[in-house]
Amino acid sequence: MTAESTRARDAGATQIHNIGYRTYDGPRLGRAYATRSLYSQSLRGAYGLGRSAKSKVLPMILFGVMCAPALIMVAVAITTKADELPVDYTRYAVLLQAVIGLYLAAQAPQTVSRDLRFKTVPLYFSRPIERVDYVRAKFAAMASALFVLTATPLIVLYVGALLAKLDFAEQTKGFAQGLVSVALLSLLFSGIALVISAVTPRRGFGIAAVIAVLTISYGAVSTVQAIADEQGGNETAIQWLGLFSPITLIDGVQTAFLGATSSFPGNEGPSAGVGVVYLLLVLALVAGSYAALMRRYRKAGL
């Protein structure tokens, strides 16, 4: 059989099989939907949802630790028929700032470091998203997760206060002030933790760095403030020292503008004038964290 006849036979035997592929005629969702999907996935991941059972243990334990004191306070207030709650709404997050630091140290590296290290995300996009979409989704997800952690105990306190028949107007005002405080805290702490985690893609280093910046800095500033108070009660120095720790920044803002009682030595927080500096620094750090994340991902080629 000649080569020409072989080719003719093969050509005649060629067939096109219909295996069922069809064009997609439904709605085409754009970048906004992809951003929301990444936000939802990151928010759920911050509490271990959609991940292994082991990944749920630590965030759920920390969530329980955050809420347990509020439940105890509510039970005591209802049982003893107290005239007020043992702790102000604005003070709760400050008192439990160590738990907040541990939560961020565990979850912020998980949110960004794995994506940076392996250059993959656990979602499949039909079209690419922009760098700004990724950073916005991750920042919003981490801030939302932290807001859930810090606002839920305040809701418990508020509901308990109403059940204890405390003054409605006073409790509502305090609850609103507390929500504003933890919203600022969530933005500031999340931004700082994400930047640290993005700069140190290895999770272990990220955890240690987040704890050092958020928790150890508070201990150092509080110690120096206490020393200044013992040596002469220099209130001005104590107020300015509060600028060097994230949690004391929040403490200063809520003392100056939200009617909170300061945790500074002598319970003397910044005045309204100094409080403006505190607020501007908080906003600058939040904006700077977002800009730093954008720059980090641009450098990483994402």
Short mmCIF file of N, CA, C and O in Angstrom, two decimals, residues 47-117:
data_model
loop_
_atom_site.label_atom_id
_atom_site.label_comp_id
_atom_site.label_asym_id
_atom_site.label_seq_id
_atom_site.Cartn_x
_atom_site.Cartn_y
_atom_site.Cartn_z
N TYR A 47 -11.54 32.33 60.97
CA TYR A 47 -12.12 31.55 62.06
C TYR A 47 -12.08 30.06 61.76
O TYR A 47 -12.75 29.27 62.43
N GLY A 48 -11.31 29.67 60.76
CA GLY A 48 -11.14 28.26 60.45
C GLY A 48 -12.29 27.64 59.70
O GLY A 48 -12.29 26.42 59.48
N LEU A 49 -13.27 28.43 59.30
CA LEU A 49 -14.42 27.89 58.57
C LEU A 49 -13.99 27.52 57.15
O LEU A 49 -13.33 28.29 56.47
N GLY A 50 -14.40 26.35 56.70
CA GLY A 50 -13.98 25.87 55.39
C GLY A 50 -12.59 25.27 55.39
O GLY A 50 -12.08 24.90 54.33
N ARG A 51 -11.98 25.15 56.57
CA ARG A 51 -10.65 24.55 56.69
C ARG A 51 -10.75 23.33 57.60
O ARG A 51 -11.83 22.92 58.01
N SER A 52 -9.62 22.76 57.93
CA SER A 52 -9.61 21.55 58.75
C SER A 52 -10.08 21.85 60.18
O SER A 52 -10.09 23.01 60.62
N ALA A 53 -10.46 20.81 60.89
CA ALA A 53 -10.92 20.98 62.27
C ALA A 53 -9.83 21.58 63.15
O ALA A 53 -10.11 22.38 64.06
N LYS A 54 -8.59 21.23 62.89
CA LYS A 54 -7.48 21.76 63.69
C LYS A 54 -7.36 23.28 63.54
O LYS A 54 -6.99 23.97 64.49
N SER A 55 -7.70 23.78 62.35
CA SER A 55 -7.60 25.22 62.11
C SER A 55 -8.67 26.01 62.85
O SER A 55 -8.53 27.23 63.04
N LYS A 56 -9.73 25.35 63.27
CA LYS A 56 -10.82 26.04 63.98
C LYS A 56 -10.55 26.16 65.47
O LYS A 56 -11.16 27.00 66.14
N VAL A 57 -9.66 25.35 66.02
CA VAL A 57 -9.52 25.25 67.47
C VAL A 57 -9.08 26.57 68.09
O VAL A 57 -9.75 27.12 68.97
N LEU A 58 -7.94 27.11 67.64
CA LEU A 58 -7.40 28.31 68.27
C LEU A 58 -8.30 29.53 68.13
O LEU A 58 -8.59 30.19 69.14
N PRO A 59 -8.78 29.87 66.92
CA PRO A 59 -9.64 31.06 66.84
C PRO A 59 -10.92 30.93 67.65
O PRO A 59 -11.38 31.91 68.25
N MET A 60 -11.50 29.73 67.70
CA MET A 60 -12.71 29.56 68.47
C MET A 60 -12.45 29.63 69.98
O MET A 60 -13.26 30.16 70.74
N ILE A 61 -11.31 29.11 70.41
CA ILE A 61 -10.95 29.23 71.82
C ILE A 61 -10.76 30.70 72.20
O ILE A 61 -11.26 31.16 73.24
N LEU A 62 -10.04 31.44 71.37
CA LEU A 62 -9.82 32.86 71.66
C LEU A 62 -11.12 33.64 71.62
O LEU A 62 -11.32 34.57 72.40
N PHE A 63 -12.02 33.28 70.71
CA PHE A 63 -13.33 33.92 70.67
C PHE A 63 -14.09 33.66 71.97
O PHE A 63 -14.71 34.56 72.54
N GLY A 64 -14.02 32.43 72.45
CA GLY A 64 -14.66 32.10 73.72
C GLY A 64 -14.04 32.84 74.89
O GLY A 64 -14.75 33.31 75.80
N VAL A 65 -12.71 32.98 74.88
CA VAL A 65 -12.02 33.71 75.94
C VAL A 65 -12.42 35.18 75.94
O VAL A 65 -12.57 35.79 77.00
N MET A 66 -12.62 35.75 74.76
CA MET A 66 -13.04 37.15 74.67
C MET A 66 -14.45 37.34 75.23
O MET A 66 -14.75 38.35 75.88
N CYS A 67 -15.32 36.38 75.02
CA CYS A 67 -16.72 36.53 75.42
C CYS A 67 -16.98 36.09 76.85
O CYS A 67 -17.95 36.57 77.48
N ALA A 68 -16.15 35.21 77.39
CA ALA A 68 -16.41 34.66 78.73
C ALA A 68 -16.48 35.73 79.82
O ALA A 68 -17.42 35.71 80.63
N PRO A 69 -15.54 36.67 79.90
CA PRO A 69 -15.66 37.69 80.94
C PRO A 69 -16.94 38.51 80.83
O PRO A 69 -17.53 38.88 81.86
N ALA A 70 -17.38 38.80 79.61
CA ALA A 70 -18.62 39.56 79.42
C ALA A 70 -19.81 38.78 79.96
O ALA A 70 -20.70 39.34 80.61
N LEU A 71 -19.85 37.49 79.70
CA LEU A 71 -20.94 36.66 80.21
C LEU A 71 -20.94 36.63 81.74
O LEU A 71 -22.00 36.70 82.37
N ILE A 72 -19.76 36.54 82.33
CA ILE A 72 -19.67 36.52 83.79
C ILE A 72 -20.14 37.86 84.38
O ILE A 72 -20.88 37.90 85.36
N MET A 73 -19.70 38.96 83.76
CA MET A 73 -20.11 40.28 84.24
C MET A 73 -21.62 40.46 84.15
O MET A 73 -22.25 41.02 85.06
N VAL A 74 -22.20 39.99 83.07
CA VAL A 74 -23.65 40.10 82.90
C VAL A 74 -24.37 39.27 83.96
O VAL A 74 -25.35 39.72 84.58
N ALA A 75 -23.88 38.06 84.20
CA ALA A 75 -24.51 37.20 85.20
C ALA A 75 -24.44 37.84 86.59
O ALA A 75 -25.41 37.81 87.36
N VAL A 76 -23.29 38.43 86.91
CA VAL A 76 -23.13 39.09 88.21
C VAL A 76 -24.05 40.29 88.33
O VAL A 76 -24.71 40.51 89.35
N ALA A 77 -24.12 41.11 87.24
CA ALA A 77 -24.96 42.31 87.27
C ALA A 77 -26.44 41.95 87.44
O ALA A 77 -27.17 42.62 88.19
N ILE A 78 -26.88 40.90 86.76
CA ILE A 78 -28.29 40.50 86.87
C ILE A 78 -28.58 39.91 88.24
O ILE A 78 -29.62 40.20 88.86
N THR A 79 -27.66 39.08 88.75
CA THR A 79 -27.88 38.42 90.03
C THR A 79 -27.89 39.41 91.19
O THR A 79 -28.74 39.32 92.11
N THR A 80 -26.93 40.34 91.17
CA THR A 80 -26.81 41.29 92.29
C THR A 80 -27.65 42.54 92.09
O THR A 80 -27.65 43.42 92.96
N LYS A 81 -28.33 42.64 90.94
CA LYS A 81 -29.14 43.82 90.63
C LYS A 81 -28.32 45.10 90.74
O LYS A 81 -28.71 46.08 91.39
N ALA A 82 -27.14 45.06 90.09
CA ALA A 82 -26.22 46.20 90.16
C ALA A 82 -26.77 47.39 89.41
O ALA A 82 -27.60 47.26 88.50
N ASP A 83 -26.26 48.58 89.77
CA ASP A 83 -26.70 49.81 89.12
C ASP A 83 -25.93 50.09 87.83
O ASP A 83 -26.34 50.94 87.04
N GLU A 84 -24.81 49.41 87.64
CA GLU A 84 -24.00 49.61 86.44
C GLU A 84 -23.16 48.37 86.19
O GLU A 84 -23.00 47.52 87.09
N LEU A 85 -22.62 48.27 84.97
CA LEU A 85 -21.76 47.15 84.63
C LEU A 85 -20.39 47.33 85.28
O LEU A 85 -19.94 48.47 85.50
N PRO A 86 -19.70 46.22 85.58
CA PRO A 86 -18.38 46.34 86.23
C PRO A 86 -17.34 47.05 85.36
O PRO A 86 -16.40 47.65 85.88
N VAL A 87 -17.49 46.97 84.03
CA VAL A 87 -16.51 47.53 83.12
C VAL A 87 -17.23 48.34 82.05
O VAL A 87 -18.28 47.92 81.54
N ASP A 88 -16.67 49.51 81.71
CA ASP A 88 -17.23 50.30 80.63
C ASP A 88 -17.02 49.60 79.28
O ASP A 88 -16.06 48.84 79.11
N TYR A 89 -17.89 49.89 78.33
CA TYR A 89 -17.77 49.29 77.00
C TYR A 89 -16.43 49.63 76.34
O TYR A 89 -15.85 48.80 75.64
N THR A 90 -15.97 50.84 76.54
CA THR A 90 -14.72 51.27 75.90
C THR A 90 -13.49 50.66 76.56
O THR A 90 -12.40 50.69 75.98
N ARG A 91 -13.64 50.13 77.77
CA ARG A 91 -12.49 49.57 78.48
C ARG A 91 -12.28 48.09 78.19
O ARG A 91 -11.19 47.55 78.41
N TYR A 92 -13.29 47.43 77.68
CA TYR A 92 -13.26 45.97 77.57
C TYR A 92 -12.10 45.50 76.67
O TYR A 92 -11.33 44.62 77.04
N ALA A 93 -11.99 46.08 75.48
CA ALA A 93 -10.94 45.64 74.55
C ALA A 93 -9.55 45.96 75.08
O ALA A 93 -8.60 45.19 74.85
N VAL A 94 -9.41 47.06 75.81
CA VAL A 94 -8.11 47.41 76.39
C VAL A 94 -7.69 46.37 77.41
O VAL A 94 -6.53 45.94 77.46
N LEU A 95 -8.63 45.94 78.24
CA LEU A 95 -8.32 44.95 79.27
C LEU A 95 -7.94 43.60 78.66
O LEU A 95 -7.13 42.86 79.23
N LEU A 96 -8.54 43.27 77.51
CA LEU A 96 -8.29 41.97 76.87
C LEU A 96 -7.40 42.11 75.63
O LEU A 96 -7.48 41.29 74.71
N GLN A 97 -6.56 43.13 75.61
CA GLN A 97 -5.73 43.35 74.42
C GLN A 97 -4.73 42.21 74.18
O GLN A 97 -4.33 41.98 73.05
N ALA A 98 -4.35 41.47 75.22
CA ALA A 98 -3.45 40.33 75.02
C ALA A 98 -4.11 39.25 74.17
O ALA A 98 -3.47 38.64 73.30
N VAL A 99 -5.39 39.01 74.40
CA VAL A 99 -6.13 38.02 73.60
C VAL A 99 -6.23 38.49 72.15
O VAL A 99 -6.08 37.70 71.21
N ILE A 100 -6.47 39.78 71.96
CA ILE A 100 -6.54 40.33 70.60
C ILE A 100 -5.21 40.16 69.89
O ILE A 100 -5.15 39.79 68.72
N GLY A 101 -4.12 40.42 70.60
CA GLY A 101 -2.79 40.24 70.01
C GLY A 101 -2.52 38.81 69.60
O GLY A 101 -1.96 38.54 68.53
N LEU A 102 -2.92 37.86 70.46
CA LEU A 102 -2.73 36.44 70.12
C LEU A 102 -3.55 36.05 68.90
O LEU A 102 -3.08 35.29 68.04
N TYR A 103 -4.77 36.54 68.83
CA TYR A 103 -5.62 36.22 67.68
C TYR A 103 -5.00 36.72 66.38
O TYR A 103 -4.92 35.99 65.38
N LEU A 104 -4.56 37.96 66.39
CA LEU A 104 -3.94 38.51 65.18
C LEU A 104 -2.64 37.80 64.84
O LEU A 104 -2.34 37.58 63.67
N ALA A 105 -1.86 37.47 65.86
CA ALA A 105 -0.60 36.77 65.60
C ALA A 105 -0.84 35.42 64.93
O ALA A 105 -0.04 34.97 64.11
N ALA A 106 -1.96 34.79 65.27
CA ALA A 106 -2.26 33.48 64.68
C ALA A 106 -2.88 33.60 63.30
O ALA A 106 -2.59 32.79 62.40
N GLN A 107 -3.75 34.61 63.08
CA GLN A 107 -4.55 34.65 61.87
C GLN A 107 -4.01 35.57 60.78
O GLN A 107 -4.23 35.31 59.60
N ALA A 108 -3.34 36.66 61.12
CA ALA A 108 -2.83 37.57 60.09
C ALA A 108 -1.81 36.88 59.18
O ALA A 108 -1.89 36.99 57.95
N PRO A 109 -0.83 36.13 59.73
CA PRO A 109 0.09 35.42 58.82
C PRO A 109 -0.63 34.41 57.93
O PRO A 109 -0.27 34.23 56.77
N GLN A 110 -1.62 33.73 58.49
CA GLN A 110 -2.39 32.77 57.70
C GLN A 110 -3.14 33.45 56.57
O GLN A 110 -3.32 32.87 55.49
N THR A 111 -3.53 34.71 56.76
CA THR A 111 -4.32 35.43 55.76
C THR A 111 -3.49 35.81 54.54
O THR A 111 -4.00 35.76 53.41
N VAL A 112 -2.22 36.19 54.75
CA VAL A 112 -1.45 36.70 53.61
C VAL A 112 -0.15 35.96 53.32
O VAL A 112 0.29 35.92 52.17
N SER A 113 0.49 35.41 54.35
CA SER A 113 1.84 34.88 54.12
C SER A 113 1.85 33.67 53.20
O SER A 113 2.76 33.51 52.38
N ARG A 114 0.82 32.82 53.29
CA ARG A 114 0.79 31.63 52.44
C ARG A 114 0.63 32.01 50.97
O ARG A 114 1.26 31.44 50.09
N ASP A 115 -0.21 33.00 50.70
CA ASP A 115 -0.39 33.45 49.32
C ASP A 115 0.91 34.03 48.77
O ASP A 115 1.25 33.81 47.60
N LEU A 116 1.61 34.79 49.59
CA LEU A 116 2.87 35.39 49.14
C LEU A 116 3.95 34.34 48.93
O LEU A 116 4.73 34.40 47.96
N ARG A 117 4.00 33.37 49.81
CA ARG A 117 5.06 32.37 49.74
C ARG A 117 4.90 31.45 48.55
O ARG A 117 5.86 31.13 47.85
#
